[in-house]
Coordinates of C-alpha atoms (C1' of nucleotides) in Angstrom, one line a residue:
Chain A
X639 CA -69.9 66.2 22.0
X640 CA -66.2 66.4 22.8
X641 CA -66.9 67.4 26.4
X642 CA -66.4 63.8 27.4
X643 CA -64.4 63.8 30.6
X644 CA -61.0 62.2 29.8
X645 CA -60.8 58.5 30.5
X646 CA -58.2 57.5 33.0
X647 CA -55.2 55.7 31.9
X648 CA -51.8 54.8 33.2
X649 CA -50.1 57.7 31.6
X650 CA -52.3 60.1 33.5
X651 CA -51.6 58.2 36.7
X652 CA -47.9 58.8 36.1
X653 CA -48.5 62.5 35.4
X654 CA -50.8 62.9 38.4
X655 CA -48.1 61.3 40.6
X656 CA -45.4 63.6 39.2
X657 CA -47.6 66.6 39.8
X658 CA -48.2 65.5 43.4
X659 CA -44.5 65.1 43.9
X660 CA -43.9 68.5 42.5
X661 CA -41.8 67.4 39.6
X662 CA -41.0 69.8 36.8
X663 CA -42.5 72.7 38.8
X664 CA -45.9 71.4 37.9
X665 CA -45.3 71.7 34.2
X666 CA -46.6 69.2 31.6
X667 CA -44.9 69.4 28.2
X668 CA -45.4 66.7 25.6
X669 CA -44.5 66.4 22.0
X670 CA -45.6 64.6 18.9
X671 CA -42.4 63.5 17.0
X672 CA -43.2 62.2 13.5
X673 CA -40.5 61.3 11.1
X674 CA -41.4 62.9 7.7
X675 CA -41.0 59.7 5.7
X676 CA -44.6 58.9 5.1
X677 CA -48.2 60.0 5.7
X678 CA -49.8 59.9 9.0
X679 CA -52.3 57.1 9.8
X680 CA -54.9 56.4 12.4
X681 CA -52.2 54.9 14.7
X682 CA -50.5 58.3 14.7
X683 CA -53.9 59.9 15.4
X684 CA -54.0 57.9 18.6
X685 CA -50.6 59.4 19.6
X686 CA -51.6 62.9 18.5
X687 CA -54.8 62.7 20.5
X688 CA -52.9 61.4 23.5
X689 CA -50.0 64.0 23.4
X690 CA -52.1 67.0 22.5
X691 CA -54.9 65.9 24.7
X692 CA -52.7 65.4 27.8
X693 CA -51.1 68.8 27.2
X694 CA -54.6 70.5 27.0
X695 CA -56.0 68.7 30.0
X696 CA -53.0 69.5 32.2
X697 CA -52.6 73.1 31.0
X698 CA -49.4 72.4 29.2
X699 CA -48.2 72.4 25.7
X700 CA -47.6 69.9 23.0
X701 CA -44.8 70.5 20.5
X702 CA -44.7 69.3 17.0
X703 CA -41.2 68.0 16.3
X704 CA -40.1 66.4 13.1
X705 CA -37.7 63.7 13.9
X706 CA -35.7 64.1 10.7
X707 CA -32.3 62.6 11.3
X708 CA -32.3 60.2 8.4
X709 CA -31.9 62.2 5.2
X710 CA -32.4 59.1 3.0
X711 CA -36.1 58.7 3.5
X712 CA -37.4 62.2 4.4
X713 CA -39.1 64.7 2.2
X714 CA -40.8 68.1 2.4
X715 CA -44.1 66.7 1.0
X716 CA -44.3 64.5 4.0
X717 CA -43.8 67.5 6.3
X718 CA -46.6 69.3 4.4
X719 CA -49.0 66.4 4.7
X720 CA -48.3 65.8 8.3
X721 CA -49.0 69.4 9.3
X722 CA -52.2 69.4 7.2
X723 CA -53.4 66.2 8.9
X724 CA -52.7 67.3 12.4
X725 CA -54.4 70.6 11.8
X726 CA -57.3 68.8 10.2
X727 CA -57.6 66.5 13.2
X728 CA -58.2 69.7 15.2
X729 CA -54.9 70.2 17.0
X730 CA -52.7 73.3 17.1
X731 CA -49.0 73.4 17.9
X732 CA -49.0 77.2 17.6
X733 CA -45.5 78.5 17.1
X734 CA -43.9 75.3 18.5
X735 CA -43.0 73.7 15.2
X736 CA -39.6 72.1 15.7
X737 CA -37.1 70.0 13.8
X738 CA -34.5 67.7 15.1
X739 CA -32.5 68.9 12.1
X740 CA -32.4 72.4 13.7
X741 CA -30.7 70.8 16.7
X742 CA -27.8 69.3 14.7
X743 CA -25.3 71.8 16.1
X744 CA -26.4 71.3 19.7
X745 CA -26.5 67.5 19.3
X746 CA -23.0 67.7 17.9
X747 CA -21.9 69.7 20.9
X748 CA -23.4 67.2 23.3
X749 CA -21.5 64.5 21.5
X750 CA -18.2 66.3 21.9
X751 CA -19.1 66.7 25.6
X752 CA -19.5 63.0 25.9
X753 CA -16.2 62.4 24.1
X754 CA -14.5 64.8 26.5
X755 CA -15.9 62.9 29.4
X756 CA -14.4 59.7 28.0
X757 CA -17.8 58.3 27.3
X758 CA -17.8 58.1 23.6
X759 CA -15.2 57.1 21.0
X760 CA -14.7 57.0 17.3
X761 CA -14.8 53.5 16.0
X762 CA -13.3 52.3 12.7
X763 CA -15.1 49.0 12.6
X764 CA -17.2 48.3 9.5
X765 CA -21.0 47.8 9.7
X766 CA -20.5 44.0 9.5
X767 CA -17.8 44.1 12.2
X768 CA -19.9 46.1 14.5
X769 CA -22.6 43.5 14.2
X770 CA -20.2 40.8 14.9
X771 CA -18.8 42.5 17.9
X772 CA -22.2 43.1 19.3
X773 CA -22.6 39.5 20.3
X774 CA -26.0 37.9 20.5
X775 CA -29.0 37.7 22.8
X776 CA -27.2 35.2 24.9
X777 CA -23.5 35.9 24.2
X778 CA -21.8 39.1 25.4
X779 CA -20.2 41.2 22.8
X780 CA -16.5 42.0 22.2
X781 CA -15.0 45.4 22.7
X782 CA -14.0 47.3 19.7
X783 CA -10.2 47.6 19.3
X784 CA -10.7 51.4 18.9
X785 CA -12.6 51.6 22.2
X786 CA -9.7 53.0 24.3
X787 CA -8.5 55.7 22.0
X788 CA -7.3 58.7 24.0
X789 CA -9.9 61.5 24.4
X790 CA -7.9 64.0 22.3
X791 CA -7.6 61.5 19.5
X792 CA -11.3 60.9 19.6
X793 CA -12.0 64.5 19.6
X794 CA -9.8 65.1 16.6
X795 CA -11.2 62.2 14.7
X796 CA -14.8 63.2 15.4
X797 CA -14.2 66.7 14.2
X798 CA -12.6 65.3 11.1
X799 CA -15.7 63.1 10.6
X800 CA -17.8 66.2 10.6
X801 CA -15.4 68.0 8.3
X802 CA -15.9 65.3 5.7
X803 CA -12.4 63.8 5.8
X804 CA -13.6 60.2 5.9
X805 CA -15.6 58.1 3.5
X806 CA -19.2 57.1 4.1
X807 CA -19.5 54.3 6.6
X808 CA -15.9 54.2 7.5
X809 CA -16.2 55.5 11.0
X810 CA -18.9 56.0 13.7
X811 CA -19.1 57.7 17.0
X812 CA -20.1 55.3 19.7
X813 CA -21.0 55.6 23.3
X814 CA -18.7 53.7 25.6
X815 CA -21.0 51.7 27.8
X816 CA -20.8 48.0 28.3
X817 CA -20.3 45.4 25.6
X818 CA -21.5 42.7 27.9
X819 CA -24.7 44.4 28.9
X820 CA -27.8 42.1 28.7
X821 CA -29.6 44.9 26.9
X822 CA -28.1 44.9 23.4
X823 CA -28.9 48.6 23.0
X824 CA -26.3 49.4 25.8
X825 CA -23.5 47.6 23.9
X826 CA -21.7 50.8 22.7
X827 CA -24.5 52.1 20.6
X828 CA -23.8 54.2 17.6
X829 CA -24.4 58.0 17.9
X830 CA -23.2 59.2 14.5
X831 CA -22.7 57.7 11.1
X832 CA -21.1 59.2 8.1
X833 CA -23.5 59.5 5.3
X834 CA -23.1 62.0 2.4
X835 CA -26.8 62.3 1.7
X836 CA -28.7 65.5 0.9
X837 CA -31.0 66.4 3.7
X838 CA -34.3 67.9 2.7
X839 CA -33.8 70.8 5.1
X840 CA -30.1 71.1 5.8
X841 CA -28.9 70.4 2.3
X842 CA -25.3 69.2 2.3
X843 CA -24.3 71.1 5.4
X844 CA -23.7 67.8 7.2
X845 CA -22.2 64.5 6.3
X846 CA -22.6 62.9 9.7
X847 CA -26.0 62.2 11.0
X848 CA -27.2 61.4 14.5
X849 CA -29.0 58.1 15.1
X850 CA -32.5 58.0 16.7
X851 CA -31.1 57.2 20.1
X852 CA -28.7 60.1 20.1
X853 CA -31.1 62.6 18.7
X854 CA -34.4 61.8 20.4
X855 CA -33.7 62.1 24.1
X856 CA -31.5 65.2 23.7
X857 CA -34.1 66.9 21.5
X858 CA -36.7 66.2 24.2
X859 CA -34.4 67.6 26.7
X860 CA -33.7 70.8 24.7
X861 CA -37.4 71.4 24.4
X862 CA -38.0 70.9 28.1
X863 CA -40.3 68.0 27.5
X864 CA -41.5 66.5 30.8
X865 CA -43.2 63.4 29.5
X866 CA -41.9 61.8 26.4
X867 CA -44.6 59.3 25.3
X868 CA -43.7 56.7 22.7
X869 CA -44.7 53.2 21.7
X870 CA -43.8 49.9 23.4
X871 CA -41.0 48.9 21.1
X872 CA -39.0 51.8 22.6
X873 CA -39.2 50.3 26.0
X874 CA -35.8 48.7 25.7
X875 CA -34.3 52.0 24.6
X876 CA -35.3 53.7 27.9
X877 CA -32.1 52.8 29.8
X878 CA -30.1 54.3 27.0
X879 CA -32.3 57.4 26.8
X880 CA -31.7 57.9 30.5
X881 CA -28.0 57.1 30.3
X882 CA -27.3 59.9 27.8
X883 CA -29.3 62.5 29.7
X884 CA -27.7 61.6 33.0
X885 CA -24.2 61.6 31.7
X886 CA -24.7 64.8 29.9
X887 CA -26.2 66.2 33.1
X888 CA -29.1 67.9 31.3
X889 CA -32.9 68.0 31.9
X890 CA -34.3 64.5 31.9
X891 CA -37.8 63.9 30.5
X892 CA -39.6 60.8 31.6
X893 CA -40.1 58.3 28.7
X894 CA -43.4 56.5 28.9
X895 CA -44.4 53.7 26.5
X896 CA -47.9 52.7 25.5
X897 CA -49.2 50.1 23.0
X898 CA -49.5 51.3 19.5
X899 CA -52.9 51.0 17.8
X900 CA -53.6 48.1 15.5
X901 CA -56.8 48.1 13.5
X902 CA -58.4 44.9 12.3
X903 CA -58.4 44.2 8.5
X904 CA -55.8 47.0 8.0
X905 CA -52.1 47.4 8.0
X906 CA -50.6 50.2 10.1
X907 CA -46.9 50.3 9.4
X908 CA -45.4 53.0 7.2
X909 CA -43.2 50.5 5.5
X910 CA -46.3 48.5 4.4
X911 CA -48.4 51.5 3.5
X912 CA -45.5 52.9 1.4
X913 CA -45.3 49.6 -0.4
X914 CA -49.0 49.7 -1.2
X915 CA -48.6 53.2 -2.6
X916 CA -45.4 52.6 -4.4
X917 CA -46.5 49.4 -6.1
X918 CA -49.9 50.8 -6.9
X919 CA -52.0 48.4 -4.9
X920 CA -53.9 51.6 -4.1
X921 CA -54.3 54.9 -5.8
X922 CA -52.1 56.8 -3.3
X923 CA -51.6 57.7 0.3
X924 CA -55.1 59.2 0.2
X925 CA -56.9 56.3 -1.4
X926 CA -60.2 56.0 0.5
X927 CA -59.3 52.5 1.5
X928 CA -56.1 53.5 3.3
X929 CA -56.0 53.9 7.1
X930 CA -54.1 57.1 6.6
X931 CA -55.6 60.3 7.9
X932 CA -55.8 61.6 4.3
X933 CA -57.5 58.4 3.2
X934 CA -60.0 58.5 6.0
X935 CA -60.7 62.2 5.2
X936 CA -61.3 61.4 1.6
X937 CA -63.5 58.4 2.6
X938 CA -65.7 60.8 4.6
X939 CA -64.5 60.4 8.2
X940 CA -64.7 63.5 10.3
X941 CA -62.0 64.7 12.6
X942 CA -64.3 64.4 15.6
X943 CA -65.2 60.8 14.7
X944 CA -61.5 59.9 14.7
X945 CA -60.9 61.7 18.0
X946 CA -63.8 59.9 19.5
X947 CA -62.5 56.6 18.3
X948 CA -59.1 57.3 19.8
X949 CA -60.8 58.1 23.1
X950 CA -62.9 54.9 23.0
X951 CA -59.8 52.8 22.3
X952 CA -58.1 53.8 25.4
X953 CA -54.4 53.8 26.3
X954 CA -52.7 50.8 27.8
X955 CA -49.7 48.6 27.5
X956 CA -51.2 45.4 26.1
X957 CA -50.7 44.7 22.4
X958 CA -54.1 44.6 20.8
X959 CA -56.1 44.8 17.6
X960 CA -59.1 47.1 17.7
X961 CA -62.1 46.0 15.7
X962 CA -62.8 48.1 12.6
X963 CA -66.4 48.0 13.8
X964 CA -65.6 50.5 16.5
X965 CA -64.2 53.0 14.0
X966 CA -67.4 52.5 11.9
X967 CA -69.6 52.9 14.9
X968 CA -67.9 56.3 15.7
X969 CA -68.5 57.7 12.2
X970 CA -72.1 56.4 12.0
X971 CA -73.0 57.9 15.3
X972 CA -71.9 61.3 14.2
X973 CA -73.1 61.3 10.6
X974 CA -76.5 60.0 11.8
X975 CA -77.0 63.3 13.6
X976 CA -75.6 65.7 11.0
X977 CA -75.8 64.2 7.5
X978 CA -78.7 65.3 5.3
X979 CA -80.7 62.4 3.9
X980 CA -81.0 61.9 0.2
X981 CA -82.3 59.2 -2.1
X982 CA -79.9 57.5 -4.5
X983 CA -80.4 54.3 -6.5
X984 CA -77.0 52.6 -6.8
X985 CA -78.0 49.7 -9.1
X986 CA -81.1 51.0 -10.9
X987 CA -84.1 48.9 -11.9
X988 CA -86.8 50.7 -13.8
X989 CA -90.3 50.7 -12.5
X990 CA -93.3 51.9 -14.6
X991 CA -96.3 52.8 -12.7
X992 CA -99.1 51.9 -15.2
X993 CA -101.9 53.9 -13.7
X994 CA -100.0 57.0 -13.0
X995 CA -100.8 59.8 -15.5
X996 CA -98.3 60.1 -18.2
X997 CA -96.4 63.4 -18.2
X998 CA -97.5 64.2 -14.6
X999 CA -94.8 65.3 -12.1
X1000 CA -95.5 65.9 -8.4
X1001 CA -93.1 67.5 -6.0
X1002 CA -93.3 65.4 -2.8
X1003 CA -92.1 66.7 0.5
X1004 CA -89.2 64.7 2.1
X1005 CA -87.6 65.2 5.5
X1006 CA -84.0 66.2 5.4
X1007 CA -83.1 64.5 8.7
X1008 CA -85.5 62.7 11.0
X1009 CA -82.9 63.2 13.8
X1010 CA -83.0 66.9 13.5
X1011 CA -86.2 68.7 12.6
X1012 CA -84.3 72.0 12.2
X1013 CA -82.8 70.6 9.0
X1014 CA -86.2 71.0 7.4
X1015 CA -87.7 69.4 4.3
X1016 CA -87.2 69.4 0.6
X1017 CA -89.3 68.7 -2.5
X1018 CA -88.4 65.7 -4.6
X1019 CA -90.0 65.1 -8.1
X1020 CA -92.1 62.0 -8.6
X1021 CA -93.3 60.7 -12.0
X1022 CA -94.6 57.6 -13.8
X1023 CA -91.2 56.1 -14.4
X1024 CA -88.8 55.7 -11.5
X1025 CA -85.8 53.7 -10.5
X1026 CA -85.6 51.5 -7.5
X1027 CA -82.7 49.5 -6.2
X1028 CA -82.2 46.1 -8.0
X1029 CA -81.8 44.6 -4.5
X1030 CA -85.2 45.8 -3.6
X1031 CA -87.0 43.4 -6.0
X1032 CA -86.9 39.7 -6.0
X1033 CA -89.0 37.5 -8.2
X1034 CA -88.9 34.6 -5.8
X1035 CA -88.6 36.1 -2.4
X1036 CA -87.2 34.0 0.5
X1037 CA -89.0 33.9 3.9
X1038 CA -87.9 37.1 5.5
X1039 CA -87.6 39.3 2.4
X1040 CA -90.1 42.1 2.9
X1041 CA -89.4 44.2 -0.2
X1042 CA -91.0 44.2 -3.7
X1043 CA -91.9 41.0 -5.5
X1044 CA -94.7 40.0 -7.8
X1045 CA -98.1 40.8 -6.3
X1046 CA -96.6 42.5 -3.3
X1047 CA -97.2 46.0 -2.1
X1048 CA -94.4 48.3 -0.7
X1049 CA -94.2 51.9 0.2
X1050 CA -92.1 54.3 -1.9
X1051 CA -90.5 56.5 0.7
X1052 CA -92.5 59.8 1.0
X1053 CA -94.5 58.9 -2.1
X1054 CA -97.1 56.2 -2.7
X1055 CA -97.7 52.5 -2.1
X1056 CA -97.1 50.5 -5.3
X1057 CA -97.9 46.9 -6.1
X1058 CA -95.9 44.8 -8.6
X1059 CA -98.2 43.5 -11.4
X1060 CA -95.7 42.4 -14.0
X1061 CA -92.1 41.5 -14.5
X1062 CA -90.5 42.4 -17.9
X1063 CA -87.5 40.4 -18.9
X1064 CA -84.9 40.8 -21.6
X1065 CA -85.8 38.1 -24.1
X1066 CA -82.2 37.5 -24.9
X1067 CA -80.6 37.3 -21.4
X1068 CA -83.6 36.5 -19.3
X1069 CA -82.5 39.3 -17.0
X1070 CA -85.2 41.5 -15.4
X1071 CA -85.5 44.6 -17.6
X1072 CA -88.2 46.5 -15.8
X1073 CA -91.2 45.9 -13.7
X1074 CA -94.7 47.2 -13.9
X1075 CA -96.6 48.4 -11.0
X1076 CA -99.8 50.1 -10.1
X1077 CA -100.1 52.7 -7.4
X1078 CA -102.7 53.7 -4.9
X1079 CA -103.5 57.4 -5.3
X1080 CA -104.9 57.5 -1.8
X1081 CA -101.5 56.9 -0.3
X1082 CA -99.8 60.1 -1.3
X1083 CA -96.9 60.9 1.0
X1084 CA -96.8 57.4 2.2
X1085 CA -99.8 57.0 4.5
X1086 CA -102.9 55.1 3.7
X1087 CA -106.3 56.2 4.9
X1088 CA -107.3 52.7 5.7
X1089 CA -104.3 52.3 8.0
X1090 CA -102.6 49.5 6.2
X1091 CA -98.9 49.6 6.2
X1092 CA -96.5 47.6 4.0
X1093 CA -93.7 45.7 5.6
X1094 CA -91.1 47.6 3.6
X1095 CA -90.4 51.1 2.4
X1096 CA -88.0 51.5 -0.5
X1097 CA -86.2 54.5 -1.9
X1098 CA -86.5 55.7 -5.5
X1099 CA -85.5 58.4 -7.9
X1100 CA -87.7 59.7 -10.7
X1101 CA -86.2 58.5 -14.0
X1102 CA -86.7 61.7 -15.9
X1103 CA -85.1 63.8 -13.2
X1104 CA -82.3 61.5 -12.0
X1105 CA -78.8 62.8 -12.0
X1106 CA -76.3 60.3 -13.2
X1107 CA -73.4 59.7 -11.0
X1108 CA -70.6 57.4 -10.0
X1109 CA -70.5 55.7 -6.7
X1110 CA -67.5 54.0 -5.2
X1111 CA -68.2 51.2 -2.6
X1112 CA -65.4 50.2 -0.3
X1113 CA -64.7 47.2 1.7
X1114 CA -61.8 46.5 4.0
X1115 CA -58.4 46.5 2.2
X1116 CA -57.6 43.1 3.8
X1117 CA -59.7 40.0 4.1
X1118 CA -58.1 38.8 7.4
X1119 CA -58.5 40.5 10.7
X1120 CA -54.8 40.3 11.1
X1121 CA -53.2 40.8 7.6
X1122 CA -49.9 39.7 9.0
X1123 CA -51.3 36.2 9.5
X1124 CA -50.3 34.4 6.4
X1125 CA -49.8 30.9 5.0
X1126 CA -46.3 29.5 4.8
X1127 CA -44.2 31.3 2.3
X1128 CA -47.0 33.8 1.6
X1129 CA -46.7 37.6 1.9
X1130 CA -49.0 39.9 3.8
X1131 CA -50.2 41.2 0.5
X1132 CA -51.8 37.8 -0.2
X1133 CA -54.4 39.0 2.3
X1134 CA -55.4 42.0 0.1
X1135 CA -59.1 42.0 -0.5
X1136 CA -59.8 41.8 -4.3
X1137 CA -63.2 43.3 -3.6
X1138 CA -62.1 46.3 -1.6
X1139 CA -63.3 48.6 -4.3
X1140 CA -66.4 48.4 -6.4
X1141 CA -67.2 51.2 -8.8
X1142 CA -70.8 51.8 -9.9
X1143 CA -70.9 54.1 -12.9
X1144 CA -74.6 54.2 -13.6
X1145 CA -76.1 55.3 -10.3
X1146 CA -79.2 57.5 -10.3
X1147 CA -79.1 60.4 -7.8
X1148 CA -81.8 62.6 -6.5
X1149 CA -81.7 66.0 -8.4
X1150 CA -80.4 68.3 -5.6
X1151 CA -77.3 66.1 -5.3
X1152 CA -76.0 67.7 -8.5
X1153 CA -75.2 70.7 -6.5
X1154 CA -73.1 68.8 -3.9
X1155 CA -69.6 70.1 -3.3
X1156 CA -66.5 68.0 -2.7
X1157 CA -66.5 66.8 0.9
X1158 CA -70.2 67.2 1.3
X1159 CA -71.7 64.3 3.2
X1160 CA -75.1 62.6 3.0
X1161 CA -77.0 59.6 4.1
X1162 CA -78.3 57.8 1.1
X1163 CA -81.4 56.4 2.7
X1164 CA -81.3 52.8 3.6
X1165 CA -77.8 52.5 2.1
X1166 CA -75.2 54.3 4.1
X1167 CA -73.2 57.5 4.4
X1168 CA -71.6 58.9 1.3
X1169 CA -69.3 61.9 0.7
X1170 CA -68.4 63.7 -2.5
X1171 CA -65.0 62.7 -3.6
X1172 CA -62.3 65.3 -2.9
X1173 CA -60.4 64.7 -6.1
X1174 CA -62.5 63.2 -8.9
X1175 CA -65.9 64.7 -8.5
X1176 CA -67.3 67.4 -10.9
X1177 CA -70.5 69.2 -11.3
X1178 CA -71.5 67.3 -14.4
X1179 CA -70.4 64.0 -13.0
X1180 CA -70.6 63.7 -9.3
X1181 CA -68.6 61.0 -7.7
X1182 CA -69.5 59.7 -4.2
X1183 CA -67.5 57.6 -1.8
X1184 CA -69.3 55.3 0.6
X1185 CA -67.9 56.2 4.0
X1186 CA -69.7 53.4 5.8
X1187 CA -72.9 51.4 5.3
X1188 CA -75.9 51.7 7.6
X1189 CA -76.3 48.9 10.0
X1190 CA -78.2 46.4 8.0
X1191 CA -80.1 43.6 9.6
X1192 CA -81.2 42.2 6.3
X1193 CA -77.6 41.9 5.2
X1194 CA -76.9 40.1 8.5
X1195 CA -79.8 37.7 7.9
X1196 CA -78.6 36.8 4.3
X1197 CA -75.0 36.5 5.5
X1198 CA -75.9 34.2 8.3
X1199 CA -78.0 32.2 5.9
X1200 CA -75.0 31.8 3.5
X1201 CA -72.8 30.7 6.4
X1202 CA -75.2 28.0 7.4
X1203 CA -75.3 26.5 3.9
Chain B
rU471 C1' -31.9 31.3 24.9
rG472 C1' -30.0 36.9 28.0
rG473 C1' -32.7 41.4 28.8
rG474 C1' -37.3 44.2 28.6
rG475 C1' -42.8 44.1 28.6
rC476 C1' -47.8 42.1 28.5
rG477 C1' -51.9 38.3 29.7
rU478 C1' -59.6 40.8 33.0
rC479 C1' -66.2 38.7 28.2
rG480 C1' -65.8 37.6 20.7
rC481 C1' -62.8 42.9 20.3
rC482 C1' -61.0 47.1 23.3
rA483 C1' -60.7 48.4 28.6
rA484 C1' -61.6 50.0 34.0
rG485 C1' -60.0 47.9 38.5
rC486 C1' -54.3 49.7 42.6
rG487 C1' -56.4 44.0 49.3
rG488 C1' -62.9 44.5 50.5
rU489 C1' -65.8 40.8 47.1
rA490 C1' -65.7 42.0 38.3
rA491 C1' -67.2 49.6 35.3
rG492 C1' -68.0 51.1 30.4
rG493 C1' -67.8 50.9 25.0
rC494 C1' -67.9 47.9 20.4
rA495 C1' -69.9 43.3 18.6
rG496 C1' -73.8 39.7 19.5
rC497 C1' -78.7 38.1 21.2
rG498 C1' -84.0 39.0 22.6
rG499 C1' -88.1 42.6 22.7
rA500 C1' -90.6 47.6 22.0
rC501 C1' -91.2 51.4 18.5
rU502 C1' -90.6 52.9 13.5
rU503 C1' -92.9 55.9 6.2
rU504 C1' -84.8 54.3 6.4
rG505 C1' -84.8 45.9 7.8
rG506 C1' -81.8 53.1 9.9
rA507 C1' -82.2 55.8 14.4
rU508 C1' -84.1 55.3 19.4
rC509 C1' -85.6 52.6 23.8
rC510 C1' -85.6 48.3 27.2
rG511 C1' -83.4 43.7 28.6
rC512 C1' -79.5 39.6 28.3
rU513 C1' -74.3 38.0 27.9
rA514 C1' -67.2 36.9 32.8
rU515 C1' -69.6 33.2 40.3
rU516 C1' -64.8 35.0 37.4
rC517 C1' -59.8 37.8 36.1
rG518 C1' -53.6 32.7 31.6
rG519 C1' -52.7 28.2 35.2
rG520 C1' -51.0 26.0 40.0
rG521 C1' -49.5 27.0 45.0
rG522 C1' -49.1 30.4 49.1
rU523 C1' -50.1 35.0 52.4
rU524 C1' -54.8 37.0 54.4
rC525 C1' -61.0 37.2 57.8
rG526 C1' -61.0 38.5 52.6
rA527 C1' -56.9 38.5 46.4
rA528 C1' -58.0 40.2 39.5
rU529 C1' -55.2 43.1 43.0
rC530 C1' -49.5 40.8 47.5
rC531 C1' -45.7 36.4 47.2
rU532 C1' -44.1 32.2 44.3
rC533 C1' -43.6 28.7 40.4
rC534 C1' -45.3 27.6 35.6
rC535 C1' -47.6 28.6 30.7
rG536 C1' -48.5 31.9 26.5
rC537 C1' -47.7 36.3 23.5
rC538 C1' -44.8 40.8 22.1
rC539 C1' -40.1 43.8 21.7
rC540 C1' -34.4 44.0 21.2
rA541 C1' -28.7 41.2 17.6
rG542 C1' -30.3 48.6 11.4
rC543 C1' -24.4 52.9 10.9
rC544 C1' -34.1 52.9 10.5
rA545 C1' -37.3 55.5 13.6

RNA sequence: UGGGGCGUCGCCAAGCGGUAAGGCAGCGGACUUUGGAUCCGCUAUUCGGGGGUUCGAAUCCUCCCGCCCCAGCCA
């Protein structure tokens, strides 16, 4: 199912053209360069699929490179999770696991080279002064008074910076470009800052750290990257990326920018995701409501469904927000084919079948997957008292409600036709306590000899055999399609969906579900796809996460009805 | 505002001078022991707007409009 021929896109056009022109001796080398300061999310998946996919299609390689030049936010656990997620998605960087922090020495040497060429200088301006000197969008900047220091002095100062002779923030190494350049990034950008922070890999070996602009392009060059693919916001960095490489006289990869993924009703920025985790709006990076790879995994998404989604989304340069419905479609499509069916009653309502012999139990044969006969059948116990979904009974049914109601007959899936004869209510609350029905013994298995067919088929679980379990229902984390769209003075978190999680602690599961293992996936008939929670499920108390609902035309009808009120 | 990008159906997205692919969503209908799945059909005379070039333009030129990115010693 992944044999789809790759969709064309502008990045491929560029590569095709380069190949035609004989660039890079026909080599294609890409890289995925995460910063280990957070967990990967579905936006990263798009980049991973693009970079690894391109490499595979063009017979090249894709490196994994941790862009770890900022010791203040990076951690080993993030490295661990990133590797786990990429592997889980189905990609392999083989032995090409690189770290910008392994290039620190080389990057430093490149910097000295630039100094020697008179193209970089040590600047004593403070952070605030640097900002002032930068000018604005419309006003050119002012040159730093330290800009014309002699080369030897710069060299000496830079070495002393590295040696730790100056306090944090007191000096920077800057490229000498053009303080009046219309592109602010070209106004003598900073290459190194002094920061005595413990680096998770280099420890305290360094007290000066390269900035992104200085580290990224040169790292790409060191690795022989041919096509350095990044997101749109780096478009303005490209002139600088090229300037460094050209002036250093080293291999120059081609930077190509594409539009990052945005998902409706979700937030896809590490800063915001971190805030949700840190301030406990969710249970962690892997909360099933999170758009992180680990969250999606725990929710029940499969690697192939995510890859498929990334394929469907395409690669272009226009900012866009992809509908969550597409992601849901991708997982439904896959699970429909592979998930075994089961019956589970989420919100139980007891049904007593008056004319069914007390104490009798029948094992009825149920199909495991109508989409795949090879998956066979199983036996499910049926008895006098069963549970059905509360939503499947209505005392006063509206027009298009086909399910059970007083006097009406419905089919119990793979079992019998039953007719509701009485509704028992709790005398105190008035709530429906249980309903009484009669069954037609001639309809065993769900077919009637006289050919009549009820309008509805409902699922059920035998009360005596039911396995109690917990079911967690999820809705989008945000109520707005674009969570960033807020009222004056409000914060994006004001769009958090208070109903994004609903926990059902008294669900009744079909017996064999007791044996389900963490990660196992099922379709609960008529409800949706569910997977056993990776963390909180146990044999004596299974916990299921709803991955996605089934398409539900009845829900659409009721929803439309409400909207018209 | 200076610079850099982008604007094709509700949401994505092909298209690269020869007369608007596809997917998702939606809407009909068929079928159905999941109101599921499947199947069939419908949905842009029009490509942000105006003007121009051309036999012919979403594709070229031009002006205008709208949106995004850049003033971190973050990436």
